[in-house]
PDB file of C-alpha atoms in Angstrom:
ATOM      1  CA  UNK A   4     -36.710 -12.264   0.261  1.00  0.00           C
ATOM      2  CA  UNK A   5     -37.387  -9.835  -2.591  1.00  0.00           C
ATOM      3  CA  UNK A   6     -35.543  -7.330  -0.985  1.00  0.00           C
ATOM      4  CA  UNK A   7     -32.460  -8.771  -0.108  1.00  0.00           C
ATOM      5  CA  UNK A   8     -31.904 -10.810  -3.404  1.00  0.00           C
ATOM      6  CA  UNK A   9     -33.000  -6.926  -5.196  1.00  0.00           C
ATOM      7  CA  UNK A  10     -30.098  -5.686  -2.946  1.00  0.00           C
ATOM      8  CA  UNK A  11     -27.454  -8.443  -3.051  1.00  0.00           C
ATOM      9  CA  UNK A  12     -28.326  -8.533  -6.836  1.00  0.00           C
ATOM     10  CA  UNK A  13     -26.863  -4.624  -7.102  1.00  0.00           C
ATOM     11  CA  UNK A  14     -24.126  -5.459  -4.677  1.00  0.00           C
ATOM     12  CA  UNK A  15     -22.669  -7.970  -7.226  1.00  0.00           C
ATOM     13  CA  UNK A  16     -22.841  -5.849  -9.647  1.00  0.00           C
ATOM     14  CA  UNK A  17     -21.694  -2.667  -8.614  1.00  0.00           C
ATOM     15  CA  UNK A  18     -18.410  -4.531  -6.611  1.00  0.00           C
ATOM     16  CA  UNK A  19     -18.000  -6.309  -9.430  1.00  0.00           C
ATOM     17  CA  UNK A  20     -16.838  -3.936 -11.952  1.00  0.00           C
ATOM     18  CA  UNK A  21     -15.585  -1.763  -9.435  1.00  0.00           C
ATOM     19  CA  UNK A  22     -13.006  -4.944  -9.111  1.00  0.00           C
ATOM     20  CA  UNK A  23     -12.675  -4.923 -12.992  1.00  0.00           C
ATOM     21  CA  UNK A  24     -11.248  -1.620 -12.334  1.00  0.00           C
ATOM     22  CA  UNK A  25      -9.586  -2.341  -9.759  1.00  0.00           C
ATOM     23  CA  UNK A  26      -7.791  -5.587 -12.033  1.00  0.00           C
ATOM     24  CA  UNK A  27      -7.444  -3.153 -15.020  1.00  0.00           C
ATOM     25  CA  UNK A  28      -5.895  -0.131 -13.054  1.00  0.00           C
ATOM     26  CA  UNK A  29      -3.647  -1.760  -9.964  1.00  0.00           C
ATOM     27  CA  UNK A  30      -1.116  -4.587 -11.814  1.00  0.00           C
ATOM     28  CA  UNK A  31      -0.759  -1.249 -14.276  1.00  0.00           C
ATOM     29  CA  UNK A  32       0.560   1.299 -11.491  1.00  0.00           C
ATOM     30  CA  UNK A  33       2.631  -1.922  -9.834  1.00  0.00           C
ATOM     31  CA  UNK A  34       4.486  -2.790 -12.913  1.00  0.00           C
ATOM     32  CA  UNK A  35       4.868   0.583 -14.640  1.00  0.00           C
ATOM     33  CA  UNK A  36       4.971   3.288 -11.808  1.00  0.00           C
ATOM     34  CA  UNK A  37       7.025   1.213  -9.253  1.00  0.00           C
ATOM     35  CA  UNK A  38      10.405   0.290  -9.078  1.00  0.00           C
ATOM     36  CA  UNK A  39      10.164  -2.108  -6.236  1.00  0.00           C
ATOM     37  CA  UNK A  40       8.300  -5.610  -6.917  1.00  0.00           C
ATOM     38  CA  UNK A  41       7.461  -7.722  -3.924  1.00  0.00           C
ATOM     39  CA  UNK A  42       5.277 -10.371  -3.115  1.00  0.00           C
ATOM     40  CA  UNK A  43       2.469  -9.284  -0.604  1.00  0.00           C
ATOM     41  CA  UNK A  44       3.266 -11.662   2.134  1.00  0.00           C
ATOM     42  CA  UNK A  45       7.406 -10.886   2.079  1.00  0.00           C
ATOM     43  CA  UNK A  46       6.692  -7.386   2.244  1.00  0.00           C
ATOM     44  CA  UNK A  47       6.617  -6.463   6.013  1.00  0.00           C
ATOM     45  CA  UNK A  48       9.750  -8.652   6.123  1.00  0.00           C
ATOM     46  CA  UNK A  49      11.224  -6.435   3.156  1.00  0.00           C
ATOM     47  CA  UNK A  50      10.333  -3.220   5.502  1.00  0.00           C
ATOM     48  CA  UNK A  51      11.663  -4.180   8.194  1.00  0.00           C
ATOM     49  CA  UNK A  52      15.245  -4.572   7.189  1.00  0.00           C
ATOM     50  CA  UNK A  53      15.314  -0.782   6.259  1.00  0.00           C
ATOM     51  CA  UNK A  54      15.704   0.853   9.271  1.00  0.00           C
ATOM     52  CA  UNK A  55      18.424  -1.647  10.551  1.00  0.00           C
ATOM     53  CA  UNK A  56      20.020  -0.653   7.116  1.00  0.00           C
ATOM     54  CA  UNK A  57      19.387   3.053   7.593  1.00  0.00           C
ATOM     55  CA  UNK A  58      20.381   2.936  11.238  1.00  0.00           C
ATOM     56  CA  UNK A  59      24.182   1.559  10.116  1.00  0.00           C
ATOM     57  CA  UNK A  60      24.543   4.098   7.305  1.00  0.00           C
ATOM     58  CA  UNK A  61      24.199   7.215   9.870  1.00  0.00           C
ATOM     59  CA  UNK A  62      26.719   5.541  12.206  1.00  0.00           C
ATOM     60  CA  UNK A  63      29.728   7.867  12.039  1.00  0.00           C
ATOM     61  CA  UNK A  64      27.372  10.549  10.187  1.00  0.00           C
ATOM     62  CA  UNK A  65      28.034  14.427  11.146  1.00  0.00           C
ATOM     63  CA  UNK A  66      25.731  15.130  13.515  1.00  0.00           C
ATOM     64  CA  UNK A  67      23.293  17.948  11.576  1.00  0.00           C
ATOM     65  CA  UNK A  68      22.767  14.083   9.779  1.00  0.00           C
ATOM     66  CA  UNK A  69      22.175  12.232  12.754  1.00  0.00           C
ATOM     67  CA  UNK A  70      19.854  14.644  13.722  1.00  0.00           C
ATOM     68  CA  UNK A  71      17.863  15.124  10.863  1.00  0.00           C
ATOM     69  CA  UNK A  72      17.443  11.085  10.720  1.00  0.00           C
ATOM     70  CA  UNK A  73      16.561  10.751  14.255  1.00  0.00           C
ATOM     71  CA  UNK A  74      14.001  13.402  14.206  1.00  0.00           C
ATOM     72  CA  UNK A  75      12.572  13.315  11.042  1.00  0.00           C
ATOM     73  CA  UNK A  76      13.217   9.392   8.979  1.00  0.00           C
ATOM     74  CA  UNK A  77      13.551   6.735  11.873  1.00  0.00           C
ATOM     75  CA  UNK A  78      10.085   7.308  13.226  1.00  0.00           C
ATOM     76  CA  UNK A  79       8.421   6.243   9.454  1.00  0.00           C
ATOM     77  CA  UNK A  80      10.950   3.344   8.874  1.00  0.00           C
ATOM     78  CA  UNK A  81       9.707   1.396  11.488  1.00  0.00           C
ATOM     79  CA  UNK A  82       6.274   0.303  10.885  1.00  0.00           C
ATOM     80  CA  UNK A  83       4.335  -0.236   7.511  1.00  0.00           C
ATOM     81  CA  UNK A  84       1.140   2.356   7.121  1.00  0.00           C
ATOM     82  CA  UNK A  85      -0.553   1.346   4.360  1.00  0.00           C
ATOM     83  CA  UNK A  86      -3.247   3.715   2.905  1.00  0.00           C
ATOM     84  CA  UNK A  87      -5.958   3.756   0.531  1.00  0.00           C
ATOM     85  CA  UNK A  88      -4.727   7.430  -1.137  1.00  0.00           C
ATOM     86  CA  UNK A  89      -2.190   5.641  -2.609  1.00  0.00           C
ATOM     87  CA  UNK A  90      -5.180   4.344  -4.696  1.00  0.00           C
ATOM     88  CA  UNK A  91      -4.950   7.842  -5.971  1.00  0.00           C
ATOM     89  CA  UNK A  92      -1.578   8.347  -6.743  1.00  0.00           C
ATOM     90  CA  UNK A  93       1.473   8.260  -4.396  1.00  0.00           C
ATOM     91  CA  UNK A  94       3.841  11.006  -6.215  1.00  0.00           C
ATOM     92  CA  UNK A  95       2.370  13.900  -3.729  1.00  0.00           C
ATOM     93  CA  UNK A  96       3.569  11.839  -1.088  1.00  0.00           C
ATOM     94  CA  UNK A  97       7.307  10.682  -2.550  1.00  0.00           C
ATOM     95  CA  UNK A  98       7.573  14.668  -2.971  1.00  0.00           C
ATOM     96  CA  UNK A  99       6.397  15.295   0.590  1.00  0.00           C
ATOM     97  CA  UNK A 100       8.546  12.826   2.579  1.00  0.00           C
ATOM     98  CA  UNK A 101      11.594  13.628   0.057  1.00  0.00           C
ATOM     99  CA  UNK A 102      11.621  17.464   0.067  1.00  0.00           C
ATOM    100  CA  UNK A 103      13.241  17.817   3.754  1.00  0.00           C
ATOM    101  CA  UNK A 104      16.529  15.568   2.035  1.00  0.00           C
ATOM    102  CA  UNK A 105      16.900  18.193  -0.708  1.00  0.00           C
ATOM    103  CA  UNK A 106      17.033  21.167   1.813  1.00  0.00           C
ATOM    104  CA  UNK A 107      19.489  19.358   4.053  1.00  0.00           C
ATOM    105  CA  UNK A 108      21.849  18.694   1.632  1.00  0.00           C
ATOM    106  CA  UNK A 109      22.931  22.506   1.258  1.00  0.00           C
ATOM    107  CA  UNK A 110      24.238  22.133   4.347  1.00  0.00           C
ATOM    108  CA  UNK A 111      26.365  18.962   4.107  1.00  0.00           C
ATOM    109  CA  UNK A 112      30.111  17.882   2.309  1.00  0.00           C
ATOM    110  CA  UNK A 113      30.018  15.802  -0.781  1.00  0.00           C
ATOM    111  CA  UNK A 114      30.849  12.798   1.111  1.00  0.00           C
ATOM    112  CA  UNK A 115      28.455  13.119   3.318  1.00  0.00           C
ATOM    113  CA  UNK A 116      26.055  14.098   0.508  1.00  0.00           C
ATOM    114  CA  UNK A 117      26.294  10.298  -0.804  1.00  0.00           C
ATOM    115  CA  UNK A 118      25.342   8.965   2.600  1.00  0.00           C
ATOM    116  CA  UNK A 119      22.124  10.906   2.238  1.00  0.00           C
ATOM    117  CA  UNK A 120      21.594   9.892  -0.904  1.00  0.00           C
ATOM    118  CA  UNK A 121      21.297   6.466   0.199  1.00  0.00           C
ATOM    119  CA  UNK A 122      19.247   7.324   2.944  1.00  0.00           C
ATOM    120  CA  UNK A 123      17.245   8.950   0.604  1.00  0.00           C
ATOM    121  CA  UNK A 124      16.943   5.673  -1.559  1.00  0.00           C
ATOM    122  CA  UNK A 125      16.298   3.968   1.415  1.00  0.00           C
ATOM    123  CA  UNK A 126      13.130   6.366   2.013  1.00  0.00           C
ATOM    124  CA  UNK A 127      11.562   6.016  -1.688  1.00  0.00           C
ATOM    125  CA  UNK A 128      12.014   1.874  -1.379  1.00  0.00           C
ATOM    126  CA  UNK A 129      10.379   2.176   2.124  1.00  0.00           C
ATOM    127  CA  UNK A 130       7.338   4.258   0.209  1.00  0.00           C
ATOM    128  CA  UNK A 131       6.956   1.868  -2.819  1.00  0.00           C
ATOM    129  CA  UNK A 132       6.896  -0.802  -0.703  1.00  0.00           C
ATOM    130  CA  UNK A 133       3.557   0.978   1.240  1.00  0.00           C
ATOM    131  CA  UNK A 134       2.286   1.422  -1.832  1.00  0.00           C
ATOM    132  CA  UNK A 135       2.724  -2.187  -2.832  1.00  0.00           C
ATOM    133  CA  UNK A 136       1.589  -3.271   0.368  1.00  0.00           C
ATOM    134  CA  UNK A 137      -1.596  -1.014   0.271  1.00  0.00           C
ATOM    135  CA  UNK A 138      -2.575  -1.775  -3.337  1.00  0.00           C
ATOM    136  CA  UNK A 139      -1.916  -5.223  -3.215  1.00  0.00           C
ATOM    137  CA  UNK A 140      -4.471  -6.105   0.050  1.00  0.00           C
ATOM    138  CA  UNK A 141      -6.817  -4.047  -1.960  1.00  0.00           C
ATOM    139  CA  UNK A 142      -7.108  -6.456  -4.499  1.00  0.00           C
ATOM    140  CA  UNK A 143      -7.016  -8.922  -1.500  1.00  0.00           C
ATOM    141  CA  UNK A 144      -9.988  -7.430   0.505  1.00  0.00           C
ATOM    142  CA  UNK A 145     -11.935  -7.115  -2.908  1.00  0.00           C
ATOM    143  CA  UNK A 146     -12.036 -10.668  -3.163  1.00  0.00           C
ATOM    144  CA  UNK A 147     -13.679 -10.835  -0.124  1.00  0.00           C
ATOM    145  CA  UNK A 148     -15.651  -7.469   0.191  1.00  0.00           C
ATOM    146  CA  UNK A 149     -17.418  -8.947  -3.348  1.00  0.00           C
ATOM    147  CA  UNK A 150     -17.228 -12.977  -3.293  1.00  0.00           C
ATOM    148  CA  UNK A 151     -18.978 -13.536   0.569  1.00  0.00           C
ATOM    149  CA  UNK A 152     -21.775 -11.299  -0.675  1.00  0.00           C
ATOM    150  CA  UNK A 153     -22.313 -13.040  -3.725  1.00  0.00           C
ATOM    151  CA  UNK A 154     -22.672 -16.691  -2.244  1.00  0.00           C
ATOM    152  CA  UNK A 155     -25.016 -15.543   0.206  1.00  0.00           C
ATOM    153  CA  UNK A 156     -26.771 -14.171  -3.467  1.00  0.00           C
ATOM    154  CA  UNK A 157     -26.577 -17.824  -4.787  1.00  0.00           C
ATOM    155  CA  UNK A 158     -28.134 -19.050  -1.658  1.00  0.00           C
ATOM    156  CA  UNK A 159     -31.028 -17.224  -1.422  1.00  0.00           C
ATOM    157  CA  UNK A 160     -31.985 -17.414  -4.673  1.00  0.00           C
ATOM    158  CA  UNK A 161     -31.287 -21.025  -4.523  1.00  0.00           C
ATOM    159  CA  UNK A 162     -33.834 -21.007  -1.021  1.00  0.00           C
ATOM    160  CA  UNK A 163     -35.612 -18.846  -3.218  1.00  0.00           C
ATOM    161  CA  UNK A 164     -36.399 -21.442  -6.198  1.00  0.00           C
ATOM    162  CA  UNK A 165     -37.028 -24.255  -4.162  1.00  0.00           C
ATOM    163  CA  UNK A 166     -39.639 -21.957  -1.911  1.00  0.00           C
ATOM    164  CA  UNK A 167     -41.199 -21.255  -5.794  1.00  0.00           C
ATOM    165  CA  UNK A 168     -41.136 -24.583  -6.691  1.00  0.00           C
ATOM    166  CA  UNK A 169     -42.401 -26.434  -3.606  1.00  0.00           C
ATOM    167  CA  UNK A 170     -44.820 -23.344  -3.081  1.00  0.00           C
TER     168      UNK A 170
END
């Protein structure tokens, strides 16, 4: 019983400190570094509307832009891919996803570059929704990660106190 109490106390302390750090860092990232703000429950719905919007955007576009969209962009728009990596930062991932757009711009006319720019904005919005979803999900998971062991600790502590008083 003593080892369980010590282990759960250490767990509760460390997860509590991690939670304090998360609750200081994550809201600051969400508020200051992202242009997109979304309620956690609505993020899948908001992300799902981006692929049809992009599909409509490339209708009538030149062949090279349609091929680029079909091979590089479309598959990424059809699902949310949350990642813990976004806790460390998302700027590198954004640069990685946007780099092919800059290479393609040289092969398009000025009017087609506007379409490409709109497509780039959709990809950027999708990534920011993924970051929002990932970080908000992390905060929600942390609560379970911390609260459940704390409740077990309180229950065992109560059992331990009652047992010490009775025996």
